[in-house]
mmCIF file of C-alpha atoms and ligand atoms in Angstrom:
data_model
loop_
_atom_site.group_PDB
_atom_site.id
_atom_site.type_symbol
_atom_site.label_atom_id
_atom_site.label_comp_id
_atom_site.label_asym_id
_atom_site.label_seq_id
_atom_site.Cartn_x
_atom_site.Cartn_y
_atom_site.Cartn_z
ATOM 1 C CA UNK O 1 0.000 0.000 0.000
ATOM 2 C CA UNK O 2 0.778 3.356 -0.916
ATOM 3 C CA UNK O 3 2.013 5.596 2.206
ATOM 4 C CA UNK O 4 0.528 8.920 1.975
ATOM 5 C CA UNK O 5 2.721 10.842 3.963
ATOM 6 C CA UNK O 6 0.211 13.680 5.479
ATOM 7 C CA UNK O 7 3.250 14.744 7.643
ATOM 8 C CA UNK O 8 5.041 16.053 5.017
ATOM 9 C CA UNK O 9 5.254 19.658 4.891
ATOM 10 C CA UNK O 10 5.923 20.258 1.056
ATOM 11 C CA UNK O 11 4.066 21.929 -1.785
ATOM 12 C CA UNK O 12 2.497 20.420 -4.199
ATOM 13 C CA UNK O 13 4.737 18.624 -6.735
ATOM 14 C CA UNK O 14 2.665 19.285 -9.902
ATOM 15 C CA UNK O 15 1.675 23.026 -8.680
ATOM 16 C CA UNK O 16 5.343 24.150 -8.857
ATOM 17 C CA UNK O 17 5.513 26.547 -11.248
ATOM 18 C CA UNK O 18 8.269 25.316 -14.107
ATOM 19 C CA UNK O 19 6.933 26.637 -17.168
ATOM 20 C CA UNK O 20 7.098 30.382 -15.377
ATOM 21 C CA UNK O 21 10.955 29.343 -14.181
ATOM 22 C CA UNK O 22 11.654 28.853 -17.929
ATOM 23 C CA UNK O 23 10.805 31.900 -19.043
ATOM 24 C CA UNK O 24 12.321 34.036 -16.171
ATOM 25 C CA UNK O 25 15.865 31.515 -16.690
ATOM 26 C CA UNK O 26 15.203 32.214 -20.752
ATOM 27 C CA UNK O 27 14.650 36.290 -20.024
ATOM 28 C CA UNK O 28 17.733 36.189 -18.075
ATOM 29 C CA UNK O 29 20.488 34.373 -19.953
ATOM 30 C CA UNK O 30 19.511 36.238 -23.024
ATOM 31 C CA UNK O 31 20.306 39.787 -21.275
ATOM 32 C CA UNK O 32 24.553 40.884 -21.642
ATOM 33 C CA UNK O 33 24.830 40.709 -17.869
ATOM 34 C CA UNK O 34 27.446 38.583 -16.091
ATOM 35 C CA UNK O 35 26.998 39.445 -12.682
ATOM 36 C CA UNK O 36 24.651 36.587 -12.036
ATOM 37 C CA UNK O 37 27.865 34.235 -12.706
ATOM 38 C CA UNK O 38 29.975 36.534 -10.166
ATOM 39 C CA UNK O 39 30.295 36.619 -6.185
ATOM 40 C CA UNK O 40 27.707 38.351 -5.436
ATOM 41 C CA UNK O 41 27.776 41.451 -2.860
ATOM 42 C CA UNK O 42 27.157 39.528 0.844
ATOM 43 C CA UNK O 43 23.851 41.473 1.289
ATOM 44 C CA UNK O 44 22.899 40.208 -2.478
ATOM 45 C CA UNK O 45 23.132 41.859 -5.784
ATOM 46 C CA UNK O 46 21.193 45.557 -5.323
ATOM 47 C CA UNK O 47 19.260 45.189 -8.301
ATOM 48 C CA UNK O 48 17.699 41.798 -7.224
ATOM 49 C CA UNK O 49 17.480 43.672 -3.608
ATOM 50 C CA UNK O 50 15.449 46.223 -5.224
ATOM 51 C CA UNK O 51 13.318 44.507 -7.293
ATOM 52 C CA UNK O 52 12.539 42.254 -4.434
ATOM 53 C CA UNK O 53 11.624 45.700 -1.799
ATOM 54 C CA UNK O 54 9.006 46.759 -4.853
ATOM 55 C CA UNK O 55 7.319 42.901 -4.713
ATOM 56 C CA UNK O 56 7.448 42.932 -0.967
ATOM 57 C CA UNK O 57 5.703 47.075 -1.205
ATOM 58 C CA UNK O 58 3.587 45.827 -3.693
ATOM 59 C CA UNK O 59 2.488 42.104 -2.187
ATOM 60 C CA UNK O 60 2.018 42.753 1.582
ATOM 61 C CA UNK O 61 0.557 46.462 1.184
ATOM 62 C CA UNK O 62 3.407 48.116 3.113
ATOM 63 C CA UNK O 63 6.643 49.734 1.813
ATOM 64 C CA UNK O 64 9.834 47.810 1.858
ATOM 65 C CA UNK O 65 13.142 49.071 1.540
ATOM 66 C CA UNK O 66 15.805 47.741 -0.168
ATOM 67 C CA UNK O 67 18.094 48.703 2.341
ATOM 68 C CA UNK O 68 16.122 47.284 4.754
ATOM 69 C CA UNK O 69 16.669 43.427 2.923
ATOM 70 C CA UNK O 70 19.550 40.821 3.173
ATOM 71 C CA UNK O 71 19.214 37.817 0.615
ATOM 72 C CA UNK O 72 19.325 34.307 2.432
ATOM 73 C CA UNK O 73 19.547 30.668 1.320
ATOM 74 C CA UNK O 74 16.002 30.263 2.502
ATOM 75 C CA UNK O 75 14.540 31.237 5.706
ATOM 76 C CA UNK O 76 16.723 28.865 7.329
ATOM 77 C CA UNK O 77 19.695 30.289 6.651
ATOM 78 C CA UNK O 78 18.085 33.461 7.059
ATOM 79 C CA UNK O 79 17.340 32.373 11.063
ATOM 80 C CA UNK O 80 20.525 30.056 11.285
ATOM 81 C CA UNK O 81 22.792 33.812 10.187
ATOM 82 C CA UNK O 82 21.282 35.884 12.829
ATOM 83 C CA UNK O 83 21.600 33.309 15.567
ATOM 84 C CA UNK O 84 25.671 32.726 14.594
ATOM 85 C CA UNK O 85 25.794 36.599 14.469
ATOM 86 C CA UNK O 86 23.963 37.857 17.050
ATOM 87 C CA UNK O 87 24.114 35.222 19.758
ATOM 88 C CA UNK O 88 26.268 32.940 22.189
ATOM 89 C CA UNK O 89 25.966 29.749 23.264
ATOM 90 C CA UNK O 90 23.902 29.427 26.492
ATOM 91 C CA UNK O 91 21.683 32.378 25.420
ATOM 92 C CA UNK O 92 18.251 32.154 26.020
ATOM 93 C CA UNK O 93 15.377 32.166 23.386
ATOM 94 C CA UNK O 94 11.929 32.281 23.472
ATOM 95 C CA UNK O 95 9.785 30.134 21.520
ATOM 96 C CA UNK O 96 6.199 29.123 21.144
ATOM 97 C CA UNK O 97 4.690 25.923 22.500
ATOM 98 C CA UNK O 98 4.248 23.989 19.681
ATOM 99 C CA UNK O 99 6.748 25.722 17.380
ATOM 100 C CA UNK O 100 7.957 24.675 13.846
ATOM 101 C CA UNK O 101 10.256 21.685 14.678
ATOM 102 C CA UNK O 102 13.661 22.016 12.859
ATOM 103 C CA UNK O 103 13.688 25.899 14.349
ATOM 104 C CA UNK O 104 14.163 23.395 17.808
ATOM 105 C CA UNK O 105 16.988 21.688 15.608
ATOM 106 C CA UNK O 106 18.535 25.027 14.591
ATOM 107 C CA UNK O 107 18.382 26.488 18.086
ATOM 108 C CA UNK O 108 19.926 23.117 19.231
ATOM 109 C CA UNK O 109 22.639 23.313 16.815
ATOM 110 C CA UNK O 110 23.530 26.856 17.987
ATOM 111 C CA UNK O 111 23.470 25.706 21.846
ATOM 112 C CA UNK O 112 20.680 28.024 22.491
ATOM 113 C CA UNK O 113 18.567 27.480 25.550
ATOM 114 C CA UNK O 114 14.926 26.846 24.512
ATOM 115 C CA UNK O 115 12.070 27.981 26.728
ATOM 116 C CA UNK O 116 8.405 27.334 25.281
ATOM 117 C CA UNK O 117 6.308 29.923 25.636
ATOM 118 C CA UNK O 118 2.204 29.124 25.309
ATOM 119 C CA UNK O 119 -0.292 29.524 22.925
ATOM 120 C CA UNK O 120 -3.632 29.203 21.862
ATOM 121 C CA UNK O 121 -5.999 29.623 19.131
ATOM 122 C CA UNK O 122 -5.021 33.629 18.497
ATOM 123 C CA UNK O 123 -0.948 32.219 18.067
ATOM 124 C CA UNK O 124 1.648 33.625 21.509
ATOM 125 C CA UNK O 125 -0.327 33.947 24.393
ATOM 126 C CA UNK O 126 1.204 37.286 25.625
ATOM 127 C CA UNK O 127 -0.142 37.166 29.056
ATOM 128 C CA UNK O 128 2.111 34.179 29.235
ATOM 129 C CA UNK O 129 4.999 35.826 27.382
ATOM 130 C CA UNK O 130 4.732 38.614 30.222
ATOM 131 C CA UNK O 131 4.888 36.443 33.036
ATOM 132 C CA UNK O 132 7.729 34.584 31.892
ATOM 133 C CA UNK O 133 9.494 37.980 31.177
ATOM 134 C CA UNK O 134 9.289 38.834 35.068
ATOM 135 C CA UNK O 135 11.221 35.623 35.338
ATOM 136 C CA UNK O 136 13.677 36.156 32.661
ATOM 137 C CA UNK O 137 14.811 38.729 29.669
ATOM 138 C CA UNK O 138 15.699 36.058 26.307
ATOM 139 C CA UNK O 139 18.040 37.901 23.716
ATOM 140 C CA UNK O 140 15.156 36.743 21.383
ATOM 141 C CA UNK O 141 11.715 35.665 20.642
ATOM 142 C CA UNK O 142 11.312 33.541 17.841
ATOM 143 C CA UNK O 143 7.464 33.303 15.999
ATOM 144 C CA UNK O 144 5.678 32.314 13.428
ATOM 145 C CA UNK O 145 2.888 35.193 13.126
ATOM 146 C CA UNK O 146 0.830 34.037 10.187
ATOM 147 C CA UNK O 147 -0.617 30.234 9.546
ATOM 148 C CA UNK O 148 1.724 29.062 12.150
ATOM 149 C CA UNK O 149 3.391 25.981 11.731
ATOM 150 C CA UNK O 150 2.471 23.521 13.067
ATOM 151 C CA UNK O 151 -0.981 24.648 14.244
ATOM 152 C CA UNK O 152 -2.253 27.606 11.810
ATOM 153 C CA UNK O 153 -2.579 30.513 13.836
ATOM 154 C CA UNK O 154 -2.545 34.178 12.889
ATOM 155 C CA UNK O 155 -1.514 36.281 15.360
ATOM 156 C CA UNK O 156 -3.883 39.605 15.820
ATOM 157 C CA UNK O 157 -3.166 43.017 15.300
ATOM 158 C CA UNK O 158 -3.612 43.410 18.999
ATOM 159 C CA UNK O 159 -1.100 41.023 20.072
ATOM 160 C CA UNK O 160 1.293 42.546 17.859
ATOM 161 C CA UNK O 161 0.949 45.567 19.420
ATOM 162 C CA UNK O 162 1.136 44.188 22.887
ATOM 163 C CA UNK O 163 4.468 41.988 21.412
ATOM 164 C CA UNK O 164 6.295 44.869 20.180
ATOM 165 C CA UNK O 165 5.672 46.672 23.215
ATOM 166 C CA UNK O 166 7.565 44.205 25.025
ATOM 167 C CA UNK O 167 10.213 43.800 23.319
ATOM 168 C CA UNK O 168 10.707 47.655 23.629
ATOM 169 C CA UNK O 169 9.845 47.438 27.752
ATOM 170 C CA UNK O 170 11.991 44.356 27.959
ATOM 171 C CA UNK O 171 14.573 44.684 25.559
ATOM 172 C CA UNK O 172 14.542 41.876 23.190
ATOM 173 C CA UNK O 173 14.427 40.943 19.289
ATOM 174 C CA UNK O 174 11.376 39.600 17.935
ATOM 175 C CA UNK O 175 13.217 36.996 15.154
ATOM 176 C CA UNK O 176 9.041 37.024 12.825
ATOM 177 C CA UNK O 177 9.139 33.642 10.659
ATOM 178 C CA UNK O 178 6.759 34.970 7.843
ATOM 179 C CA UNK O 179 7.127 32.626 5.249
ATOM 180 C CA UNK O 180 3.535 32.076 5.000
ATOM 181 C CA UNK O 181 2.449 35.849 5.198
ATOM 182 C CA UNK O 182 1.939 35.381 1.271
ATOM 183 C CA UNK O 183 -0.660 32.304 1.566
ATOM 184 C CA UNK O 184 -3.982 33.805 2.479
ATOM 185 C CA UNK O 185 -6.071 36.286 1.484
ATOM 186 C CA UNK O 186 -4.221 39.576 2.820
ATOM 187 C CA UNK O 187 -7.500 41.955 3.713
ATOM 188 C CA UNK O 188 -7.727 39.363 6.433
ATOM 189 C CA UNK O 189 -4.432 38.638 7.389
ATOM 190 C CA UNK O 190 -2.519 41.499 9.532
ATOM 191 C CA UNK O 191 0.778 43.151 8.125
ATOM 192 C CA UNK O 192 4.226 41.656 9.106
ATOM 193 C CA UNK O 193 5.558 42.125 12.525
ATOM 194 C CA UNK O 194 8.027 44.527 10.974
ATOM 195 C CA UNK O 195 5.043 46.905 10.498
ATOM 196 C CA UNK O 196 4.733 47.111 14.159
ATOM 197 C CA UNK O 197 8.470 47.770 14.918
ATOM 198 C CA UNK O 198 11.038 48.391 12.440
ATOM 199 C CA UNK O 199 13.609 48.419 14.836
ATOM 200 C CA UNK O 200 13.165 44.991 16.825
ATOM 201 C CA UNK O 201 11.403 42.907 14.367
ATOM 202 C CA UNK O 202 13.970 40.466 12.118
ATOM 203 C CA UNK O 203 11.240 39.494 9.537
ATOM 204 C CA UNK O 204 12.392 36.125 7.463
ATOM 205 C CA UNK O 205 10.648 35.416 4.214
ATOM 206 C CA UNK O 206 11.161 33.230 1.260
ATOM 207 C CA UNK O 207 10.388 32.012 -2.274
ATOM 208 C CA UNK O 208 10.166 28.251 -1.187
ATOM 209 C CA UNK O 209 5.986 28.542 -0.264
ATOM 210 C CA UNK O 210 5.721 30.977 -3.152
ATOM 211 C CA UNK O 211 7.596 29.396 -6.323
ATOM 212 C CA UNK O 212 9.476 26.512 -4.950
ATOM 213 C CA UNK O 213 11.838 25.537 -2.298
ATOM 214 C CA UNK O 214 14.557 24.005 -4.759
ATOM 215 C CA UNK O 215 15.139 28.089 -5.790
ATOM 216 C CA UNK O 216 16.869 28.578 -2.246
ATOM 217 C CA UNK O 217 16.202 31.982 -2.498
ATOM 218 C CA UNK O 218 14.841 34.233 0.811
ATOM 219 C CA UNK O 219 15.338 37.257 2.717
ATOM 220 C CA UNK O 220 15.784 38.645 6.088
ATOM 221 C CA UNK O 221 14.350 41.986 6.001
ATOM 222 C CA UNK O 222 15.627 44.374 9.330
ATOM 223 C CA UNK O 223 17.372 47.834 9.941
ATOM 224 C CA UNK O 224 20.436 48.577 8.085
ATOM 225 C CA UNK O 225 22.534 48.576 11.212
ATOM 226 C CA UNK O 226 21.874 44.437 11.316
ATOM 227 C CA UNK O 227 21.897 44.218 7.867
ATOM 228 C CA UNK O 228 25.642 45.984 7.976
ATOM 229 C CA UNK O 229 26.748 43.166 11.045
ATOM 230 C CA UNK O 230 25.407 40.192 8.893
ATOM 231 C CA UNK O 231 27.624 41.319 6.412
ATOM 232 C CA UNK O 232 30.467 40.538 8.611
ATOM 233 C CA UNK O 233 29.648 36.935 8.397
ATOM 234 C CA UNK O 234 32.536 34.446 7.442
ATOM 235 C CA UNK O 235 30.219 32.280 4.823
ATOM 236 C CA UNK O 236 29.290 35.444 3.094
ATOM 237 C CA UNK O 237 32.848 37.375 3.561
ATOM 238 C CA UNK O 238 33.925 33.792 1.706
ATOM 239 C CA UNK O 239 31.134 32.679 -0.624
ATOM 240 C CA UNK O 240 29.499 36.175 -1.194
ATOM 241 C CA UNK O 241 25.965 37.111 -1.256
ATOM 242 C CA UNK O 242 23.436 33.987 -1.317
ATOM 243 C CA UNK O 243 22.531 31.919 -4.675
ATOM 244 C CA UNK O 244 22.914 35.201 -7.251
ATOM 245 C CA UNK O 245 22.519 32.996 -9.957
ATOM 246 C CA UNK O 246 18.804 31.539 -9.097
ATOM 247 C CA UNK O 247 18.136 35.178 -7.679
ATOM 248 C CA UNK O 248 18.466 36.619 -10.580
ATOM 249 C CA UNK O 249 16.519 34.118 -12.353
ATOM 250 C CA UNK O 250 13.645 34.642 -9.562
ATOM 251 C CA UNK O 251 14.536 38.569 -10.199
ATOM 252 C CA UNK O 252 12.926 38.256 -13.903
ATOM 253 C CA UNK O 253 10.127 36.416 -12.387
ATOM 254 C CA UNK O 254 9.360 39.397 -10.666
ATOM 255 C CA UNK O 255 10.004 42.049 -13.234
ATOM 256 C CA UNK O 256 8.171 39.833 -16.229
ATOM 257 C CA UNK O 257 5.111 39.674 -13.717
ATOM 258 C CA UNK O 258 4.814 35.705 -13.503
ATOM 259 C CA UNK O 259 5.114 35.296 -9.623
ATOM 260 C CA UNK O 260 2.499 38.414 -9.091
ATOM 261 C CA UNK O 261 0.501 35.867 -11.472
ATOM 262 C CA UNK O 262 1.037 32.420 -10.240
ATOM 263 C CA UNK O 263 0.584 33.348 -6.247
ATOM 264 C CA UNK O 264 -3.157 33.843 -6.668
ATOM 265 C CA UNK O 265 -3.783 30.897 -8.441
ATOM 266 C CA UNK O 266 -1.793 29.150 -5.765
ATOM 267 C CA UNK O 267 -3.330 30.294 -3.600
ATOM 268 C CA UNK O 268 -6.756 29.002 -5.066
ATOM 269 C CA UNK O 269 -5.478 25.768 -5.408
ATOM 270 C CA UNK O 270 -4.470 25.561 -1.451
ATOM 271 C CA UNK O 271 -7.807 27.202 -0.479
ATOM 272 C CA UNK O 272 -9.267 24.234 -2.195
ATOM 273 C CA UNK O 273 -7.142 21.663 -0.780
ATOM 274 C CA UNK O 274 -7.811 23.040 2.789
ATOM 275 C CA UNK O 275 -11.280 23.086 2.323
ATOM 276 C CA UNK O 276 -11.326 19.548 1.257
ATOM 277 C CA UNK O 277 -8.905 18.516 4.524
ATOM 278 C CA UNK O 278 -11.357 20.365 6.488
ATOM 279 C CA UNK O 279 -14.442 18.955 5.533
ATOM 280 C CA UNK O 280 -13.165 15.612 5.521
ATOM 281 C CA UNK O 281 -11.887 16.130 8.463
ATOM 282 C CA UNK O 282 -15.335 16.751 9.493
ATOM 283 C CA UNK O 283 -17.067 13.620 8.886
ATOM 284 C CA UNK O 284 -14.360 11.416 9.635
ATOM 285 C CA UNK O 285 -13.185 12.180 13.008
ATOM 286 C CA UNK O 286 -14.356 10.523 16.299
ATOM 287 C CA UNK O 287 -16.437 12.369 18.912
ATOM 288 C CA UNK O 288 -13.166 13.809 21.031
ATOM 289 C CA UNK O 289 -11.166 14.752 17.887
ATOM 290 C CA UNK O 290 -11.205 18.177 17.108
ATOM 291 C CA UNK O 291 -9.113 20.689 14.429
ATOM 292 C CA UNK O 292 -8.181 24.293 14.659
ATOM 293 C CA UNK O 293 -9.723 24.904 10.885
ATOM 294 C CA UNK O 294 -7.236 27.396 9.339
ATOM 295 C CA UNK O 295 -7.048 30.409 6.890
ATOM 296 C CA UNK O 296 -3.962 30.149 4.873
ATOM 297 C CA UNK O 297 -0.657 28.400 5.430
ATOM 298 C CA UNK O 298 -0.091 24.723 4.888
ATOM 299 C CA UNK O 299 -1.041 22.733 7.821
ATOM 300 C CA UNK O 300 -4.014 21.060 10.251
ATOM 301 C CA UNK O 301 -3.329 20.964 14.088
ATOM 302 C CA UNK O 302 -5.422 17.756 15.473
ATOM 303 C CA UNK O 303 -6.062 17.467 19.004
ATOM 304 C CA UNK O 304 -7.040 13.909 20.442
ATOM 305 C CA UNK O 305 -8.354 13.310 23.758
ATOM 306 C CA UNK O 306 -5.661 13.681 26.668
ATOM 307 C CA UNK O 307 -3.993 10.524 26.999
ATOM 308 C CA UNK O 308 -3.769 9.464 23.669
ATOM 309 C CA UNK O 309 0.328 9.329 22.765
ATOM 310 C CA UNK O 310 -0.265 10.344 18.702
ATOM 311 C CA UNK O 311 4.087 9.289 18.440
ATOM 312 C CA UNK O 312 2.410 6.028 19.022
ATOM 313 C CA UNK O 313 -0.080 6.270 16.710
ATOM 314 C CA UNK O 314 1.835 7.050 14.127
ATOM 315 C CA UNK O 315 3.391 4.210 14.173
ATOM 316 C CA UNK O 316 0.484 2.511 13.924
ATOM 317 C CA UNK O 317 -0.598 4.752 11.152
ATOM 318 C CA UNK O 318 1.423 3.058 8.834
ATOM 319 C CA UNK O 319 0.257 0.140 8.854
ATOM 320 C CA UNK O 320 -2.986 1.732 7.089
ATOM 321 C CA UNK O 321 -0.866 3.676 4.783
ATOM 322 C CA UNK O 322 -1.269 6.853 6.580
ATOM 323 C CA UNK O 323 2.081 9.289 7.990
ATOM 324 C CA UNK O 324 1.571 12.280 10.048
ATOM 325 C CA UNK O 325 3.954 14.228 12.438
ATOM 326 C CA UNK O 326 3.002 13.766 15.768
ATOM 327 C CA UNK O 327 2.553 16.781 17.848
ATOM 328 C CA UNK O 328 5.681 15.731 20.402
ATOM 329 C CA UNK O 329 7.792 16.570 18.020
ATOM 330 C CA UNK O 330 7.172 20.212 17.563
ATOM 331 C CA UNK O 331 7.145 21.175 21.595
ATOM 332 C CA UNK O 332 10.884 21.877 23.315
ATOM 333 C CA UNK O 333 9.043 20.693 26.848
ATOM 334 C CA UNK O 334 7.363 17.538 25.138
ATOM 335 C CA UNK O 335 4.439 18.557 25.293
ATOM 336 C CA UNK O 336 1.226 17.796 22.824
ATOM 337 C CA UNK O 337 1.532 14.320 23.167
ATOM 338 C CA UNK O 338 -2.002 13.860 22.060
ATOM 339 C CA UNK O 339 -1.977 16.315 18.525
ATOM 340 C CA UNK O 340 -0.861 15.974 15.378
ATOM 341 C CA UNK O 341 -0.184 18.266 12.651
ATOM 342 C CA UNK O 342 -1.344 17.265 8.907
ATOM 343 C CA UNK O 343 -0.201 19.134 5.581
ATOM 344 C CA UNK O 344 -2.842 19.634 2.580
ATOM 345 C CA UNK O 345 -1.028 21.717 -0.111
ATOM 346 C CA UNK O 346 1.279 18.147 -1.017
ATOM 347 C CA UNK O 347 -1.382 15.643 -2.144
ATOM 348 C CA UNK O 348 -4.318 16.335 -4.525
ATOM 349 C CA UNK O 349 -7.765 15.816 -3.940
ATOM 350 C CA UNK O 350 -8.190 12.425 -4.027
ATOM 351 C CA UNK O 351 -5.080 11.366 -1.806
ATOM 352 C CA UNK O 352 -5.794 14.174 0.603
ATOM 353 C CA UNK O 353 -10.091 12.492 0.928
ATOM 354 C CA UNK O 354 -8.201 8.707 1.107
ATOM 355 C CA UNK O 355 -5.726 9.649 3.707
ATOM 356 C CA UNK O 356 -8.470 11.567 5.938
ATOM 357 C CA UNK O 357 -10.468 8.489 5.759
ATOM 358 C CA UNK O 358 -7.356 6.632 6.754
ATOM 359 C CA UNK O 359 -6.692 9.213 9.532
ATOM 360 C CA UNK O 360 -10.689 8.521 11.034
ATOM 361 C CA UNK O 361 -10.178 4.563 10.857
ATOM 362 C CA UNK O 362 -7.353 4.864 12.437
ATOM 363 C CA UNK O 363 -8.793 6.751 15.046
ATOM 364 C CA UNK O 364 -12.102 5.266 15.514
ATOM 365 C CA UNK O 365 -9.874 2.566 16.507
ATOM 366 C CA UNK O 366 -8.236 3.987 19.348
ATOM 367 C CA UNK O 367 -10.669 6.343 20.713
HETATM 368 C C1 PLP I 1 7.922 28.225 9.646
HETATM 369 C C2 PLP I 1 8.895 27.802 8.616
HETATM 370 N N1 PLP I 1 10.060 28.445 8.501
HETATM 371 C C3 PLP I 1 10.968 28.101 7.577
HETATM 372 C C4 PLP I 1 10.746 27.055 6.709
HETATM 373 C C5 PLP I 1 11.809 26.707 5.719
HETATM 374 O O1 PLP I 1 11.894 27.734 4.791
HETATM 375 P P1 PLP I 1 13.022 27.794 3.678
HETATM 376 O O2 PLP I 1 12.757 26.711 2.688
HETATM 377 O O3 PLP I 1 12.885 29.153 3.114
HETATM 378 O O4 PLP I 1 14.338 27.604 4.361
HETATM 379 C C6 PLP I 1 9.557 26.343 6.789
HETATM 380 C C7 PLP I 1 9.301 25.201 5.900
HETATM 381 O O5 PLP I 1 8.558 24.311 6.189
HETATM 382 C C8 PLP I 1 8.612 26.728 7.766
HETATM 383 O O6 PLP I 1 7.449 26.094 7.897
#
């Protein structure tokens, strides 16, 4: 049998967008221009830089500066560049409770103490964040504002406000994992946490939910000042300014209009896929399952009755062709033993309905 992994937190194979990757590669080896062959400048070449502030101005209804943006290798590198430039070992970080697991990994890898901070439907719960501020100041808080991973959240304008203001009153970076900012409808999506606070928001984005994650090809956007330390760091003082070469190819993408094109329609194709998830989800769960339905984003957060250990299930899962990543695995205190989190923008219709049903006889079995 046919696993279908709903764990797996990719897009959708046959949605990536390869004819519009043609044309911007075609548009762009045809012009004179070298520099996409050359070491690029560490904060990226300024002409992909700008092109990318004018999307950003244009796409989330705020103005970006180019001066304000650092290419990355992804959001990851984006987050794993401001962690090996702006902290020690030992430093303390705030995260949520669940949180997007291989940001655990990354802190881990930098020696970074983790302290979960809770949530609930509306993303951080900032009563929480306060009281754990009276009991310690992190150098950072690290979220994920929009269609959190793993549970879907959005963070309200509110809460912003109330984040930013503590930052500011307790004198910490907000590190804003935005990745998803792009995949919902934005009239009912708040701006990014750099809106709120230019100067303590470190806002990561990236072209892997947007065009495709092979491109490698993201941003940290922040002030100058941080921008100007990055700089300093040893993989771009030695390899120069991230992937110039599929930048620039993403850079005619931009100018030639194709990703202002392609991210409604994928965006229609995701809103279907949720709504299919969801409604399945519906009629196949057991009394004492529920979901937190989302808006945008990628994923489904599960929550089974206390008690039941989904790392267990999962394993079980298998066996009926079914994968999912249990909700363990995204806590730094281990908690969420009973949730899981399930993707919808990999499969199409038909596997996402046949691994739902999978997902509700698996659980009318154990509940
Ligand atoms: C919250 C979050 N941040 C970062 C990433 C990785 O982004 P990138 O491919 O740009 O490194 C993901 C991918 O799943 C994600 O969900």
């Amino acid at each position: 049998m046919e696993i279908i992994d709903l764990g797996l937190g990719y897009p959708a194979e046959t949605l990536l967008p390869l004819e519009e990757l043609r044309q911007a590669a075609l548009h762009r080896l045809a012009l004179p221009d070298r520099s996409l062959l050359q070491y690029a400048p560490e904060a990226g070449n300024a002409s992909f830089r700008q092109t990318l502030a004018d999307f950003l101005t244009r796409v989330y209804g705020v103005p970006v500066s180019m001066e304000n943006l650092l290419v990355a290798a992804g959001a990851s590198h984006a987050l794993d560049l401001i962690l090996c430039q702006l902290s020690q070992p030992g430093d303390t970080i705030f995260v949520e409770d669940p949180t997007y697991f291989c940001a655990l990994d990354m802190l881990r890898d930098r020696r970074l103490r983790i302290v979960p901070i809770a949530t609930d439907h509306d993303g951080l719960n900032i009563d929480a964040l306060e009281r754990q501020l009276q009991v310690e100041r992190p150098k950072f808080l690290y979220t994920i504002p929009v269609f959190q991973n793993p549970t879907g959240t959005i963070l309200p304008t509110e809460r912003r406000q109330r984040l930013v203001e503590m930052a500011q009153r307790y004198n910490f970076l907000i590190i804003a994992d935005e990745v998803y900012q792009l995949l919902g409808e934005r009239a009912t999506i708040p701006p990014p946490l750099a809106t709120f606070d230019e100067q303590r928001v470190l806002s990561l984005g990236s072209f892997s939910k947007i065009l495709g994650p092979g491109i490698r090809v993201g941003w940290v956007q922040c002030t100058p000042e941080l921008i100007a330390n990055f700089r300093t760091n040893g993989l771009l003082l030695s390899g120069g300014g991230m992937n110039p070469f599929t930048a620039a190819i993403v850079e005619s993408a931009l100018e030639l209009g194709l990703q202002d094109a392609y991210l409604p329609r994928l965006r229609q194709h995701y809103a279907l896929r949720r709504e299919l998830m969801t409604q399945a989800l519906v009629e196949v769960l057991p009394s004492g399952a529920t979901f937190l339905a989302p808006s945008g984003g990628f994923f489904v957060w599960v929550e089974l009755p206390a008690g039941i250990d989904a790392t267990e299930l999962s394993k079980a899962a298998l066996t009926l062709g079914l994968g999912f990543r249990p909700g363990a695995l995204f806590s730094g205190t281990g908690n969420f033993t009973n949730c899981l989190r399930l993707c919808f923008a990999f499969y199409d219709h038909t596997a996402l309905r046949l691994g739902c049903e999978r997902l509700g006889t698996l659980l009318h079995r154990y509940l």
